[in-house]
Amino acid sequence: MQKEFELVATDRHSKARRGCLTTAHGAIDTPAFIPIGTQGSVKGVSPRELRELNAQIVLGNTYHLFVRPGLDVIKHFGGLHNFMNWDGPILTDSGGFQIFSLAKLRKITEDGVEFQNHIDGTRAFISPEIAMEIQTALGGDITMTLDECVPYPCEYDYAAQSTEMTARWAKRCRQWKRLNSETAGRELAGPSTRRFADSFLFGIVQGATFENLRRENAQAIVDLDFDGYAIGGVSVGEPEDEMMRAVEWAELSLPGNKPRYAMGLGTPPQLLELIARGMDMFDCVLPTRLARNGTAFTAKGTVNLKNAEFILDKNPIEQNCACDACREFSRGYIRHLIKAEEILGLRLITLHNLHFYLNLMSQARTEIEQGTFDQFRKAFVAEYKTRDAVAIE
Ligand SMILES: [Zn+2]
């Protein structure tokens, strides 16, 4: 199957796009939300349930899988698709973000990054080439270049040097794939075997919160000619308006005929604002992470089901929601489960939250096709308020 990105419709009032990515493991309608399967599992949700939620792609975290169970185990099972029994598309990240946020004793050089993992402190080294080798062994349908994600705030000089190195690392990833795409990945066994040549490789734009760095880096990455482009280093603690500007600056250089992926974002209103700014794909821990502290997403904002106001509440989490949690259970019961630390409670909220995010993307796609996306976005954002003092990082 030939990898492909096709634009189906564009919005006249914003940069919103409705598209479709064809991968070796199936199609992804965009705008798309990608549930995060950190350790080869979307926490608490089986692949069968993900399919029932109409998830079309999941993300596998290279760093976590590299540290545990390790590549030899995943190769033994014929790649990540077989290992986790998910036959749809998988996006693998480069591992860079977790190395910079989780691992200890990092030493970054032009060659790559040396670190001690956060589980048992074992030393390891990842270079742009090794990041590609690992993603090949995992069998990712969409793979990412290795980048350095700088913290916020970041000194201009450091950000400038780091951004230039990220461009050189991107070039090395591109080069590695050119040299190895016909042979790499052959050891993956089983029915999901696909050639690595059929996978997408996305370049990542960095540049912190500096306009010239975002613009220059976007152009440098685009000049390397990737299958798609990601905007990284956003939502690392900067105010929302700075995040939006970073995306807008980078977007100016991105070609219209390639998919765009805003990494690690965001809240429901942010996703619609980013779609309006020309973004096609998103991944975010919020729906699964917030579920674990009892927080559910609704059209009126988040609600924390631990609150006493829900003790006797016979309503579902959200009226007219089609998810299993809302069709079958009351807020009062789910609140009890969360308070009693019953696993079912966090599972039900996770299912609802994933449904909320995936359904929001489905609605956005329909609105773009019908030419009504801009009204839909404005109405949604006006209605949505964060009700609780829940930290949304
Ligand atoms: Zn629901």
XYZ file of N, CA and C in Angstrom, residues 132-306:
525
model
N 16.118 6.020 14.811
C 15.449 5.456 13.637
C 15.451 3.931 13.680
N 16.590 3.358 14.116
C 16.665 1.891 14.219
C 15.627 1.360 15.198
N 15.484 2.048 16.333
C 14.533 1.587 17.348
C 13.102 1.661 16.803
N 12.779 2.762 16.148
C 11.416 2.915 15.621
C 11.134 1.901 14.517
N 12.192 1.517 13.785
C 12.037 0.476 12.768
C 11.708 -0.858 13.427
N 12.424 -1.162 14.524
C 12.180 -2.420 15.234
C 10.772 -2.449 15.825
N 10.291 -1.275 16.280
C 8.929 -1.219 16.818
C 7.898 -1.386 15.702
N 8.245 -0.946 14.496
C 7.337 -1.076 13.357
C 6.372 0.087 13.219
N 6.781 1.282 13.633
C 5.905 2.454 13.559
C 5.481 2.779 12.131
N 4.214 3.131 11.951
C 3.725 3.567 10.637
C 4.078 5.028 10.396
N 4.099 5.798 11.485
C 4.568 7.175 11.422
C 5.710 7.273 12.423
N 6.886 7.667 11.952
C 8.063 7.738 12.805
C 8.528 9.195 12.865
N 9.300 9.492 13.896
C 9.682 10.885 14.149
C 11.200 11.034 14.208
N 11.674 12.194 13.792
C 13.102 12.486 13.908
C 13.453 12.746 15.371
N 14.740 12.544 15.713
C 15.202 12.873 17.061
C 15.444 14.379 17.144
N 14.915 14.996 18.199
C 15.068 16.442 18.375
C 15.419 16.720 19.824
N 15.906 17.909 20.100
C 16.057 18.328 21.494
C 14.915 19.272 21.809
N 14.141 18.906 22.849
C 13.038 19.748 23.285
C 13.555 20.604 24.432
N 13.742 21.898 24.190
C 14.304 22.761 25.243
C 13.202 23.160 26.229
N 13.581 23.424 27.485
C 12.560 23.788 28.480
C 12.077 25.215 28.290
N 11.005 25.563 29.022
C 10.541 26.948 29.051
C 10.707 27.482 30.456
N 11.234 28.690 30.677
C 11.806 29.547 29.634
C 13.191 29.074 29.222
N 13.641 29.530 28.068
C 14.931 29.108 27.543
C 15.682 30.331 27.034
N 16.974 30.419 27.392
C 17.809 31.525 26.899
C 17.873 31.476 25.379
N 17.893 32.649 24.767
C 17.896 32.696 23.294
C 19.090 31.941 22.709
N 20.289 32.177 23.268
C 21.488 31.571 22.673
C 21.426 30.045 22.719
N 20.948 29.520 23.869
C 20.840 28.057 23.964
C 19.807 27.538 22.966
N 18.661 28.221 22.903
C 17.597 27.796 21.982
C 18.093 27.823 20.540
N 18.877 28.847 20.195
C 19.365 28.979 18.811
C 20.304 27.826 18.467
N 21.252 27.528 19.376
C 22.197 26.426 19.114
C 21.473 25.085 19.049
N 20.544 24.897 19.997
C 19.808 23.639 20.063
C 18.965 23.421 18.803
N 18.333 24.501 18.338
C 17.463 24.403 17.169
C 18.276 24.035 15.924
N 19.481 24.603 15.832
C 20.337 24.250 14.684
C 20.751 22.785 14.750
N 21.050 22.302 15.970
C 21.419 20.895 16.117
C 20.228 19.989 15.778
N 19.028 20.400 16.191
C 17.829 19.623 15.858
C 17.689 19.477 14.335
N 18.016 20.538 13.598
C 17.950 20.463 12.125
C 19.005 19.497 11.588
N 20.210 19.524 12.188
C 21.256 18.583 11.727
C 20.863 17.148 12.074
N 20.276 16.945 13.260
C 19.801 15.598 13.632
C 18.699 15.133 12.677
N 17.820 16.052 12.304
C 16.731 15.698 11.370
C 17.317 15.218 10.046
N 18.365 15.914 9.593
C 18.997 15.535 8.331
C 19.593 14.127 8.429
N 20.204 13.815 9.594
C 20.794 12.483 9.772
C 19.706 11.399 9.796
N 18.538 11.705 10.393
C 17.419 10.737 10.383
C 16.954 10.497 8.942
N 16.839 11.587 8.196
C 16.400 11.514 6.797
C 17.373 10.648 5.994
N 18.666 10.909 6.235
C 19.720 10.184 5.522
C 19.675 8.698 5.880
N 19.503 8.402 7.158
C 19.456 7.006 7.598
C 18.315 6.278 6.890
N 17.170 6.938 6.803
C 16.022 6.276 6.167
C 16.274 6.063 4.674
N 16.888 7.062 4.030
C 17.192 6.904 2.595
C 18.079 5.680 2.366
N 19.060 5.503 3.260
C 20.025 4.416 3.073
C 19.456 3.054 3.468
N 18.505 3.043 4.398
C 18.075 1.770 4.991
C 16.631 1.362 4.715
N 15.880 2.192 4.012
C 14.441 1.935 3.970
C 14.068 0.642 3.258
N 14.911 0.172 2.345
C 14.542 -1.062 1.641
C 14.830 -2.306 2.468
N 15.834 -2.209 3.347
C 16.238 -3.401 4.083
C 15.734 -3.425 5.518
N 15.540 -2.227 6.111
C 15.192 -2.178 7.528
C 13.812 -2.751 7.787
N 13.660 -3.342 8.946
C 12.344 -3.819 9.370
C 11.983 -5.189 8.851
N 12.908 -5.845 8.107
C 12.568 -7.158 7.530
C 12.396 -8.232 8.588
N 13.035 -8.001 9.750
C 12.948 -9.035 10.782
C 11.573 -9.069 11.447
N 10.741 -8.041 11.180
C 9.403 -8.058 11.770
C 8.605 -9.185 11.123
N 8.074 -10.079 11.966
C 7.376 -11.243 11.430
C 5.878 -11.093 11.600
N 5.140 -11.955 10.963
C 3.697 -11.993 11.192
C 2.908 -11.212 10.165
N 1.573 -11.266 10.303
C 0.699 -10.707 9.277
C 0.796 -9.190 9.141
N 1.334 -8.499 10.166
C 1.381 -7.051 10.073
C 2.701 -6.570 9.482
N 3.498 -7.511 8.961
C 4.790 -7.135 8.391
C 4.614 -6.109 7.286
N 5.307 -5.021 7.421
C 5.320 -4.018 6.359
C 6.741 -3.537 6.174
N 7.050 -3.111 4.983
C 8.385 -2.569 4.755
C 8.506 -1.202 5.418
N 9.683 -0.912 5.965
C 9.914 0.374 6.592
C 9.788 1.494 5.558
N 10.047 1.164 4.293
C 9.934 2.174 3.240
C 8.528 2.754 3.184
N 7.538 1.979 3.637
C 6.146 2.427 3.575
C 5.762 3.314 4.751
N 6.666 3.478 5.718
C 6.321 4.305 6.876
C 6.569 5.783 6.568
N 5.826 6.620 7.283
C 6.036 8.061 7.181
C 7.178 8.459 8.122
N 7.970 9.432 7.705
C 8.948 10.041 8.618
C 8.621 11.529 8.709
N 8.292 11.968 9.925
C 7.964 13.378 10.158
C 9.185 14.103 10.728
N 9.449 15.285 10.202
C 10.463 16.161 10.790
C 9.821 17.026 11.863
N 10.587 17.350 12.913
C 10.040 18.131 14.030
C 10.643 19.535 14.044
N 9.770 20.528 14.105
C 10.194 21.926 14.182
C 10.320 22.317 15.656
N 11.493 22.862 16.024
C 11.679 23.428 17.362
C 11.865 24.941 17.225
N 12.437 25.569 18.240
C 12.650 27.021 18.158
C 12.110 27.783 19.355
N 11.704 27.033 20.394
C 11.211 27.637 21.642
C 10.151 28.704 21.333
N 10.210 29.842 22.006
C 9.164 30.859 21.825
C 9.695 32.049 21.020
N 10.733 31.806 20.193
C 11.349 32.892 19.423
C 10.908 32.836 17.957
N 10.392 33.948 17.479
C 9.806 33.964 16.135
C 10.809 33.581 15.058
N 11.996 34.220 15.086
C 12.940 33.926 13.998
C 13.402 32.476 14.043
N 13.571 31.919 15.269
C 14.011 30.522 15.359
C 12.935 29.572 14.846
N 11.678 29.829 15.219
C 10.576 28.976 14.735
C 10.485 29.024 13.209
N 10.565 30.245 12.656
C 10.457 30.385 11.196
C 11.634 29.729 10.477
N 12.865 30.022 10.978
C 14.063 29.476 10.309
C 14.112 27.963 10.426
N 13.792 27.444 11.615
C 13.848 26.002 11.793
C 12.782 25.306 10.946
N 11.589 25.894 10.885
C 10.539 25.299 10.048
C 11.020 25.213 8.598
N 11.645 26.291 8.116
C 12.118 26.285 6.724
C 13.224 25.253 6.534
N 14.151 25.182 7.511
C 15.256 24.222 7.406
C 14.732 22.784 7.377
N 13.728 22.511 8.202
C 13.172 21.147 8.259
C 12.396 20.843 6.973
N 11.646 21.826 6.485
C 10.878 21.628 5.245
C 11.838 21.396 4.072
N 12.975 22.102 4.065
C 13.953 21.926 2.981
C 14.486 20.497 2.910
N 14.429 19.773 4.032
C 14.900 18.382 4.049
C 13.868 17.420 3.451
N 12.659 17.909 3.226
C 11.605 17.151 2.538
C 11.171 15.891 3.296
N 10.362 16.085 4.323
C 9.807 14.962 5.089
C 8.391 14.622 4.597
N 7.885 13.487 5.094
C 6.526 13.053 4.718
C 5.463 13.847 5.456
N 5.865 14.496 6.532
C 4.949 15.308 7.323
C 5.776 16.122 8.295
N 5.126 17.063 8.969
C 5.862 17.970 9.847
C 5.183 18.073 11.196
N 6.008 18.025 12.251
C 5.474 18.148 13.597
C 6.013 19.425 14.215
N 5.219 20.000 15.094
C 5.681 21.146 15.864
C 5.876 20.668 17.291
N 7.149 20.691 17.718
C 7.488 20.208 19.050
C 7.870 21.366 19.953
N 8.145 21.036 21.215
C 8.564 22.071 22.155
C 7.464 23.051 22.500
N 6.216 22.620 22.334
C 5.079 23.440 22.746
C 4.403 22.762 23.941
N 3.650 23.554 24.712
C 3.028 23.041 25.932
C 4.082 22.494 26.890
N 5.174 23.238 27.048
C 6.217 22.852 27.998
C 6.246 23.839 29.165
N 5.104 24.513 29.385
C 4.995 25.432 30.508
C 4.796 26.881 30.104
N 4.850 27.157 28.796
C 4.685 28.532 28.331
C 3.207 28.930 28.358
N 2.902 30.240 28.469
C 1.506 30.675 28.409
C 0.877 30.280 27.068
N -0.455 30.150 27.086
C -1.142 29.649 25.892
C -0.930 30.547 24.666
N -0.903 31.871 24.858
C -0.750 32.729 23.677
C 0.630 32.562 23.042
N 1.652 32.300 23.866
C 2.988 32.053 23.296
C 3.015 30.738 22.529
N 2.293 29.750 23.062
C 2.212 28.454 22.379
C 1.540 28.609 21.014
N 0.430 29.351 20.989
C -0.284 29.548 19.722
C 0.609 30.282 18.720
N 1.348 31.280 19.207
C 2.214 32.026 18.286
C 3.324 31.136 17.725
N 3.893 30.273 18.582
C 4.951 29.365 18.116
C 4.428 28.489 16.979
N 3.189 28.021 17.127
C 2.584 27.192 16.081
C 2.354 28.028 14.815
N 1.837 29.228 14.991
C 1.546 30.084 13.824
C 2.822 30.406 13.043
N 3.915 30.730 13.748
C 5.173 31.064 13.061
C 5.679 29.873 12.258
N 5.659 28.688 12.884
C 6.156 27.492 12.197
C 5.276 27.154 11.002
N 3.975 27.307 11.186
C 3.013 26.885 10.158
C 3.227 27.621 8.838
N 3.712 28.862 8.922
C 3.883 29.672 7.708
C 4.780 28.987 6.676
N 5.735 28.187 7.153
C 6.680 27.536 6.227
C 6.236 26.142 5.788
N 5.187 25.609 6.411
C 4.842 24.204 6.143
C 4.051 24.071 4.840
N 4.449 23.105 3.997
C 3.725 22.920 2.734
C 2.304 22.409 2.974
N 1.366 22.862 2.157
C -0.041 22.503 2.348
C -0.347 21.048 2.085
N 0.492 20.380 1.308
C 0.156 19.017 0.884
C 0.740 17.933 1.792
N 1.248 18.343 2.967
C 1.794 17.361 3.915
C 1.069 17.509 5.254
N 0.904 16.381 5.976
C 0.228 16.459 7.278
C 1.049 17.224 8.320
N 0.341 17.885 9.239
C 0.985 18.654 10.316
C 0.515 18.133 11.667
N 1.456 17.963 12.560
C 1.187 17.311 13.844
C 1.665 18.226 14.963
N 0.729 18.681 15.809
C 1.068 19.516 16.970
C 1.283 18.593 18.155
N 2.525 18.471 18.613
C 2.884 17.417 19.568
C 2.518 17.764 21.011
N 1.864 16.791 21.676
C 1.604 16.914 23.108
C 0.492 17.883 23.469
N -0.415 18.149 22.534
C -1.488 19.133 22.769
C -2.836 18.485 22.535
N -3.838 18.998 23.215
C -3.933 20.080 24.176
C -5.294 19.895 24.856
N -5.866 20.979 25.400
C -7.234 20.935 25.931
C -8.216 20.935 24.748
N -9.487 20.579 24.971
C -10.423 20.565 23.832
C -10.504 21.908 23.073
N -10.639 23.069 23.771
C -10.656 24.319 23.001
C -9.341 24.563 22.256
N -8.219 24.186 22.877
C -6.929 24.365 22.190
C -6.874 23.546 20.894
N -7.420 22.332 20.923
C -7.390 21.518 19.707
C -8.143 22.220 18.576
N -9.310 22.789 18.889
C -10.077 23.468 17.835
C -9.333 24.709 17.346
N -8.692 25.441 18.272
C -7.914 26.617 17.865
C -6.723 26.215 16.993
N -6.129 25.064 17.301
C -4.983 24.593 16.513
C -5.425 24.066 15.147
N -6.598 23.450 15.109
C -7.148 23.028 13.815
C -7.360 24.267 12.945
N -7.890 25.338 13.551
C -8.119 26.589 12.816
C -6.806 27.205 12.340
N -5.690 26.801 12.980
C -4.369 27.285 12.576
C -3.661 26.293 11.661
N -4.401 25.334 11.120
C -3.843 24.451 10.098
C -3.201 23.175 10.600
N -3.463 22.792 11.868
C -2.897 21.539 12.395
C -3.858 20.379 12.120
N -3.267 19.181 11.904
C -4.070 18.009 11.513
C -4.097 16.895 12.554
N -3.058 16.813 13.383
C -2.944 15.661 14.291
C -2.490 16.131 15.675
N -2.989 15.419 16.681
C -2.696 15.785 18.073
C -2.547 14.528 18.918
N -1.679 14.626 19.935
C -1.657 13.582 20.959
C -1.598 14.304 22.286
N -2.240 13.748 23.290
C -2.273 14.448 24.565
C -2.582 13.463 25.678
N -1.896 13.625 26.812
C -2.129 12.738 27.959
C -3.374 13.133 28.756
N -3.930 14.328 28.511
C -5.006 14.823 29.379
C -6.193 13.868 29.535
N -6.778 13.324 28.456
C -7.971 12.490 28.664
C -7.706 11.284 29.554
N -6.534 10.675 29.441
C -6.240 9.510 30.261
C -5.672 9.913 31.624
N -4.799 10.908 31.651
C -4.188 11.295 32.940
C -5.217 11.912 33.887
N -6.059 12.816 33.368
C -7.040 13.457 34.250
C -8.090 12.462 34.726
N -8.389 11.454 33.905
C -9.358 10.431 34.328
C -8.904 9.779 35.623
N -7.601 9.634 35.784
C -7.085 8.931 36.954
C -7.237 9.732 38.235
N -7.495 11.060 38.133
C -7.832 11.778 39.372
C -9.322 12.135 39.418
N -10.116 11.455 38.584
C -11.567 11.619 38.671
C -12.132 12.733 37.812
N -11.321 13.283 36.911
C -11.786 14.416 36.104
C -12.302 13.965 34.743
N -13.516 14.413 34.404
C -14.129 14.066 33.126
C -14.309 15.328 32.285
N -14.185 15.173 30.965
C -14.413 16.283 30.040
C -15.883 16.322 29.633
N -16.440 17.539 29.597
C -17.790 17.715 29.055
C -17.777 18.968 28.187
N -18.869 19.180 27.455
C -18.951 20.353 26.579
C -18.907 21.656 27.370
N -19.204 21.585 28.677
C -19.166 22.786 29.517
C -17.870 22.884 30.315
N -16.905 22.053 29.982
C -15.639 22.079 30.708
C -15.430 20.803 31.501
N -14.378 20.786 32.331
C -14.092 19.574 33.090
C -14.916 19.538 34.374
N -15.259 18.333 34.805
C -15.892 18.159 36.114
C -15.067 17.140 36.896
N -14.872 17.408 38.179
C -14.180 16.420 39.008
C -15.223 15.626 39.773
N -15.345 14.361 39.383
C -16.397 13.516 39.940
C -16.158 13.165 41.402
N -14.993 13.510 41.942
C -14.765 13.280 43.375
C -15.553 14.275 44.221
